[in-house]
Backbone as ProteinMPNN parsed JSONL, in Angstrom:
{"seq_chain_A": "XXXXXXXXXXXXXXXXXXXXXXXXXXXXXXXXXXXXXXXXXXXXXXXXXXXXXXXXXXXXXXXXXXXXXXXXXXXXXXXXXXXXXXXXXXXXXXXXXXXXXXXXXXXXXXXX", "coords_chain_A": {"N_chain_A": [[4.649, 17.55, 16.465], [1.883, 15.61, 17.327], [0.573, 12.53, 16.504], [-2.577, 10.998, 16.798], [-4.855, 8.515, 17.132], [-8.222, 8.587, 15.54], [-6.503, 7.926, 12.498], [-6.487, 8.641, 9.15], [-5.594, 6.312, 6.795], [-3.324, 6.498, 3.925], [-4.415, 4.722, 1.051], [-3.261, 1.875, -0.961], [-2.888, 1.888, -4.461], [-3.838, 0.464, -7.383], [-1.859, -0.104, -10.314], [-1.219, -0.33, -13.845], [1.447, -0.178, -14.796], [4.73, 0.438, -13.701], [6.067, 3.689, -12.589], [8.631, 5.428, -14.33], [12.044, 5.417, -13.03], [12.857, 8.198, -12.893], [10.613, 9.525, -12.334], [10.003, 10.995, -10.039], [11.717, 13.289, -7.859], [14.609, 11.974, -5.988], [14.327, 8.652, -4.59], [12.163, 6.025, -5.729], [9.91, 3.913, -4.095], [8.541, 0.626, -3.957], [6.107, -1.464, -2.98], [5.009, -4.978, -2.464], [1.606, -5.947, -2.559], [0.321, -7.404, 0.29], [-1.559, -10.156, 1.431], [-3.178, -9.157, 3.702], [-3.983, -7.274, 6.675], [-4.544, -4.043, 7.158], [-2.983, -1.909, 9.434], [-2.394, 0.635, 11.939], [-0.061, 1.477, 14.286], [0.436, 3.112, 17.457], [2.639, 4.393, 19.533], [2.639, 5.552, 23.027], [2.747, 9.051, 23.676], [3.199, 11.835, 25.458], [5.306, 9.254, 27.072], [4.768, 7.404, 30.0], [2.308, 5.185, 28.797], [-0.634, 3.686, 26.992], [-0.11, 1.505, 24.267], [-1.613, 1.855, 21.172], [-3.521, 0.236, 18.709], [-4.724, 0.775, 15.402], [-7.401, -0.053, 13.012], [-7.705, -0.032, 9.51], [-10.072, 1.311, 9.061], [-10.46, 2.884, 11.288], [-11.126, 1.923, 13.801], [-10.094, 0.851, 17.058], [-8.124, -1.722, 17.807], [-6.341, -2.981, 19.487], [-6.759, -5.048, 21.417], [-7.192, -7.347, 20.246], [-4.834, -8.081, 19.241], [-2.851, -8.645, 21.167], [-0.242, -9.672, 21.443], [1.339, -8.062, 19.584], [1.057, -5.515, 20.787], [2.396, -5.889, 23.048], [5.088, -6.434, 22.269], [5.5, -3.848, 21.077], [5.938, -2.313, 23.199], [8.661, -1.758, 23.682], [9.413, 0.083, 21.737], [10.162, 3.319, 20.571], [8.735, 6.277, 22.339], [5.946, 8.11, 21.047], [5.982, 7.053, 18.366], [4.641, 6.288, 15.276], [3.511, 3.687, 13.381], [2.743, 2.345, 10.41], [1.421, -0.376, 8.626], [0.98, -3.653, 7.398], [-0.727, -6.385, 8.676], [0.124, -9.758, 8.952], [-0.332, -13.232, 8.95], [1.894, -15.878, 9.095], [1.792, -19.176, 8.075], [3.435, -22.006, 8.36], [5.029, -22.224, 5.401], [3.645, -20.059, 3.83], [1.383, -17.395, 3.548], [-1.643, -16.99, 5.699], [-4.654, -15.914, 5.329], [-7.044, -16.758, 6.427], [-6.25, -17.575, 9.129], [-5.579, -14.828, 9.928], [-7.987, -13.597, 9.913], [-9.516, -14.889, 11.842], [-7.98, -14.072, 14.078], [-8.495, -11.159, 13.882], [-11.102, -11.131, 14.471], [-11.28, -11.946, 17.234], [-10.89, -11.646, 20.72], [-9.422, -10.797, 23.984], [-8.864, -13.648, 25.945], [-8.953, -15.553, 23.913], [-7.681, -14.2, 21.724], [-5.023, -13.973, 22.773], [-4.381, -16.74, 22.855], [-4.487, -17.357, 20.107]], "CA_chain_A": [[3.22, 17.237, 16.141], [1.745, 14.222, 17.753], [-0.65, 11.852, 15.712], [-3.411, 10.223, 17.538], [-6.073, 7.87, 16.462], [-8.092, 7.918, 14.33], [-5.901, 8.534, 11.341], [-7.137, 8.058, 7.89], [-4.346, 5.997, 5.995], [-3.424, 6.475, 2.408], [-4.606, 3.352, 0.618], [-2.656, 1.537, -2.164], [-3.519, 2.154, -5.683], [-3.339, -0.443, -8.298], [-1.218, 0.539, -11.426], [-0.798, -1.303, -14.814], [2.694, -0.138, -15.117], [5.464, 1.314, -12.561], [6.512, 4.831, -13.201], [10.048, 5.4, -14.563], [12.851, 5.884, -11.897], [13.045, 9.645, -12.926], [9.286, 10.322, -12.108], [9.958, 11.959, -8.832], [12.956, 13.481, -7.29], [14.808, 10.893, -4.949], [14.194, 7.379, -4.979], [10.825, 5.47, -5.691], [9.993, 2.477, -3.33], [7.416, -0.021, -4.271], [5.918, -2.645, -1.972], [3.918, -5.866, -2.831], [0.378, -5.991, -1.709], [0.253, -8.591, 1.023], [-2.972, -10.537, 1.771], [-3.218, -8.912, 5.235], [-4.854, -6.564, 7.418], [-3.895, -2.862, 7.368], [-3.234, -1.456, 10.771], [-1.466, 1.691, 12.287], [0.34, 1.434, 15.698], [0.706, 4.304, 18.037], [3.159, 4.389, 20.813], [2.311, 6.711, 23.699], [3.416, 10.354, 23.617], [4.358, 11.398, 26.04], [5.073, 8.013, 27.736], [4.092, 5.937, 29.88], [0.92, 5.089, 28.347], [-0.981, 2.514, 26.26], [0.142, 1.271, 22.883], [-2.86, 1.743, 20.467], [-3.575, -0.304, 17.268], [-6.072, 1.129, 14.818], [-7.627, -0.662, 11.832], [-7.874, 0.879, 8.245], [-11.443, 2.05, 9.206], [-10.38, 3.866, 12.377], [-11.412, 1.161, 15.069], [-9.056, 0.488, 17.864], [-8.096, -3.141, 17.785], [-5.196, -3.519, 20.199], [-7.289, -6.119, 22.303], [-7.196, -8.482, 19.235], [-3.297, -8.413, 18.837], [-1.976, -8.467, 22.473], [1.27, -9.923, 21.113], [1.889, -6.88, 18.996], [1.159, -4.562, 21.826], [3.584, -6.245, 24.002], [6.422, -6.236, 21.377], [5.602, -2.507, 20.778], [6.324, -1.429, 24.393], [10.098, -1.351, 23.508], [9.647, 1.113, 20.72], [10.308, 4.769, 21.185], [7.552, 7.101, 22.512], [5.432, 9.011, 19.918], [6.231, 6.337, 17.124], [3.486, 5.852, 14.438], [3.866, 2.694, 12.508], [1.807, 1.894, 9.306], [1.812, -1.549, 7.987], [0.016, -4.636, 7.031], [-0.625, -7.523, 9.526], [-0.148, -11.016, 8.089], [0.08, -14.476, 9.523], [2.619, -16.973, 8.477], [1.403, -20.613, 8.439], [4.406, -22.712, 7.52], [5.713, -21.401, 4.222], [2.715, -19.219, 3.3], [0.413, -16.562, 4.568], [-2.935, -17.538, 5.953], [-5.641, -14.894, 5.598], [-8.054, -17.324, 7.352], [-5.848, -17.338, 10.406], [-5.542, -13.603, 10.408], [-9.47, -13.162, 10.063], [-9.761, -15.354, 13.12], [-7.336, -13.182, 14.974], [-9.074, -9.949, 13.922], [-12.496, -11.268, 15.113], [-11.102, -12.408, 18.574], [-10.317, -10.66, 21.734], [-9.236, -11.346, 25.378], [-7.979, -14.799, 25.903], [-8.831, -16.07, 22.647], [-6.631, -13.57, 21.03], [-3.72, -14.369, 23.315], [-4.124, -18.149, 22.489], [-4.145, -17.498, 18.685]], "C_chain_A": [[3.104, 15.861, 16.504], [0.55, 13.58, 17.02], [-1.283, 11.113, 16.879], [-4.541, 9.616, 16.87], [-7.32, 8.601, 16.642], [-7.33, 8.632, 13.25], [-6.239, 7.898, 10.187], [-5.755, 7.54, 7.02], [-4.497, 6.266, 4.435], [-3.465, 5.105, 1.975], [-3.762, 3.16, -0.69], [-3.576, 1.732, -3.333], [-2.935, 1.175, -6.669], [-2.959, 0.372, -9.68], [-0.935, -0.667, -12.418], [0.589, -1.421, -15.181], [3.519, 0.61, -13.973], [6.14, 2.587, -13.366], [8.048, 4.623, -13.482], [10.849, 5.953, -13.177], [12.953, 7.477, -11.791], [11.594, 10.266, -12.721], [9.141, 11.209, -11.093], [11.36, 12.185, -8.351], [13.28, 12.55, -6.05], [14.419, 9.648, -5.516], [12.66, 6.888, -4.788], [10.876, 4.18, -4.972], [8.574, 1.964, -3.73], [7.38, -1.166, -3.262], [4.796, -3.662, -2.579], [2.735, -5.713, -2.056], [0.301, -7.305, -1.116], [-1.186, -8.866, 1.123], [-3.051, -10.351, 3.317], [-4.192, -8.027, 5.58], [-4.169, -5.296, 7.803], [-4.127, -2.231, 8.685], [-2.073, -0.158, 10.872], [-1.259, 1.607, 13.786], [0.811, 2.634, 16.171], [1.362, 3.98, 19.41], [2.768, 5.568, 21.633], [3.195, 7.874, 23.636], [2.784, 11.316, 24.426], [4.128, 10.086, 26.849], [4.971, 8.243, 29.189], [2.784, 6.07, 29.251], [0.627, 3.675, 27.675], [-0.57, 2.511, 24.887], [-1.262, 1.029, 22.198], [-2.668, 1.086, 19.196], [-4.728, 0.076, 16.635], [-6.078, 0.514, 13.388], [-7.607, 0.435, 10.776], [-8.965, 1.837, 8.461], [-11.465, 2.917, 10.349], [-10.76, 3.089, 13.694], [-10.079, 0.835, 15.774], [-9.1, -1.013, 18.187], [-7.064, -3.661, 18.537], [-5.633, -4.931, 21.185], [-7.133, -7.463, 21.406], [-5.683, -8.899, 18.931], [-2.553, -8.086, 20.03], [-0.325, -8.647, 22.346], [1.886, -8.712, 20.554], [2.111, -5.684, 19.776], [2.241, -4.735, 22.807], [4.918, -6.022, 23.377], [6.431, -4.654, 21.194], [6.076, -1.759, 21.964], [7.765, -1.083, 24.423], [10.375, -0.258, 22.345], [9.685, 2.443, 21.308], [8.931, 5.448, 21.374], [7.186, 7.981, 21.223], [5.673, 8.371, 18.469], [4.939, 6.097, 16.534], [4.054, 4.912, 13.384], [2.685, 2.205, 11.621], [2.229, 0.783, 8.666], [0.738, -2.445, 7.775], [0.385, -5.801, 7.952], [-0.748, -8.732, 8.786], [0.214, -12.138, 9.242], [0.707, -15.49, 8.744], [2.245, -18.292, 8.919], [2.326, -21.47, 7.535], [5.084, -21.895, 6.561], [4.781, -20.449, 3.556], [1.986, -18.345, 4.151], [-0.861, -17.298, 4.681], [-3.832, -16.366, 6.266], [-6.773, -15.48, 6.483], [-7.691, -17.214, 8.787], [-5.895, -15.837, 10.934], [-6.925, -13.106, 10.428], [-9.796, -13.685, 11.492], [-9.131, -14.426, 14.317], [-8.108, -11.859, 15.194], [-10.455, -10.1, 14.54], [-12.36, -11.712, 16.657], [-10.749, -11.333, 19.477], [-10.064, -11.418, 22.928], [-8.308, -12.547, 25.259], [-7.901, -15.532, 24.772], [-7.772, -15.586, 21.752], [-5.33, -13.856, 21.547], [-3.439, -15.848, 22.96], [-3.791, -18.121, 21.036], [-2.94, -16.888, 18.282]], "O_chain_A": [[3.923, 15.005, 16.167], [-0.49, 14.238, 16.99], [-0.609, 10.671, 17.809], [-5.156, 10.274, 16.032], [-7.557, 9.189, 17.697], [-7.489, 9.842, 13.089], [-6.3, 6.669, 10.152], [-4.943, 8.379, 6.631], [-5.568, 6.251, 3.828], [-2.653, 4.304, 2.437], [-3.56, 4.118, -1.437], [-4.803, 1.741, -3.236], [-1.717, 1.051, -6.799], [-3.628, 1.324, -10.08], [-0.523, -1.759, -12.027], [1.032, -2.421, -15.745], [2.882, 1.43, -13.311], [6.625, 2.519, -14.495], [8.658, 3.723, -12.906], [10.347, 6.769, -12.405], [13.119, 7.998, -10.688], [11.434, 11.467, -12.94], [8.308, 12.115, -11.132], [12.161, 11.256, -8.451], [12.424, 12.341, -5.19], [14.194, 9.51, -6.719], [11.994, 7.287, -3.833], [11.796, 3.392, -5.194], [7.601, 2.713, -3.822], [8.379, -1.714, -2.797], [3.79, -3.207, -3.123], [2.844, -5.347, -0.886], [0.22, -8.297, -1.84], [-2.004, -7.966, 0.935], [-2.991, -11.313, 4.083], [-5.215, -7.938, 4.9], [-3.292, -5.333, 8.666], [-5.271, -2.01, 9.081], [-1.128, -0.003, 10.099], [-2.247, 1.663, 14.518], [1.567, 3.286, 15.452], [0.743, 3.393, 20.297], [2.548, 6.613, 21.022], [4.405, 7.67, 23.54], [1.674, 11.666, 24.025], [3.008, 9.791, 27.266], [5.113, 9.408, 29.563], [2.235, 7.172, 29.24], [1.396, 2.717, 27.746], [-0.682, 3.58, 24.286], [-1.993, 0.122, 22.595], [-1.647, 1.361, 18.566], [-5.795, -0.213, 17.178], [-5.082, 0.508, 12.665], [-7.51, 1.626, 11.071], [-8.864, 3.015, 8.12], [-12.412, 3.695, 10.469], [-10.671, 3.755, 14.725], [-9.069, 0.576, 15.119], [-10.062, -1.485, 18.794], [-6.787, -4.84, 18.32], [-4.774, -5.719, 21.582], [-6.959, -8.553, 21.952], [-5.417, -9.985, 18.415], [-1.635, -7.27, 19.945], [0.563, -8.017, 22.92], [2.95, -8.33, 21.041], [3.064, -4.925, 19.599], [2.88, -3.803, 23.295], [5.798, -5.431, 24.002], [7.566, -4.18, 21.166], [6.585, -0.649, 21.809], [8.123, -0.155, 25.149], [11.507, 0.173, 22.127], [9.271, 2.656, 22.448], [8.03, 5.175, 20.581], [8.048, 8.47, 20.494], [5.574, 9.089, 17.473], [4.066, 5.681, 17.295], [4.939, 5.272, 12.608], [1.71, 1.682, 12.161], [3.331, 0.805, 8.118], [-0.413, -2.048, 7.958], [1.546, -6.195, 8.053], [-1.676, -8.824, 7.982], [0.915, -11.914, 10.229], [0.12, -15.968, 7.773], [2.364, -18.563, 10.114], [2.146, -21.66, 6.332], [5.698, -20.895, 6.932], [5.266, -19.973, 2.53], [1.953, -18.511, 5.371], [-1.159, -18.156, 3.85], [-3.782, -15.854, 7.384], [-7.398, -14.724, 7.227], [-8.516, -16.853, 9.626], [-6.178, -15.575, 12.103], [-7.054, -12.048, 11.044], [-10.334, -12.911, 12.284], [-9.761, -14.131, 15.332], [-8.374, -11.431, 16.317], [-10.919, -9.124, 15.129], [-13.411, -11.822, 17.288], [-10.356, -10.239, 19.074], [-10.421, -12.595, 22.984], [-7.238, -12.536, 24.649], [-6.871, -16.166, 24.543], [-7.053, -16.348, 21.105], [-4.443, -13.996, 20.706], [-2.265, -16.169, 22.774], [-2.847, -18.82, 20.667], [-2.575, -16.956, 17.108]]}, "name": "protein", "num_of_chains": 1, "seq": "XXXXXXXXXXXXXXXXXXXXXXXXXXXXXXXXXXXXXXXXXXXXXXXXXXXXXXXXXXXXXXXXXXXXXXXXXXXXXXXXXXXXXXXXXXXXXXXXXXXXXXXXXXXXXXXX"}
């Protein structure tokens, strides 16, 4: 099966407490909520082709993050990677810098 955008991601849900380790068979994995931008990356399948980057709402945003697209060219064909885009500024995350990237394209995106 090959996934192609748009794909509707499962969104995080806030909880007041964590379930006990025995709540599900196997291991439970938890991840902190970063102050970032949800994205799904698709490598071409079958290759060669273009790497696509989709926002949480289904828009294609690869022109806004050309560095990620370049880095993804070494990943295996047919890979779908779901994660949070963040910008580190010194010792902390910068949501403002991420917003500038998300609103840019072309040469401006490459410069940022």
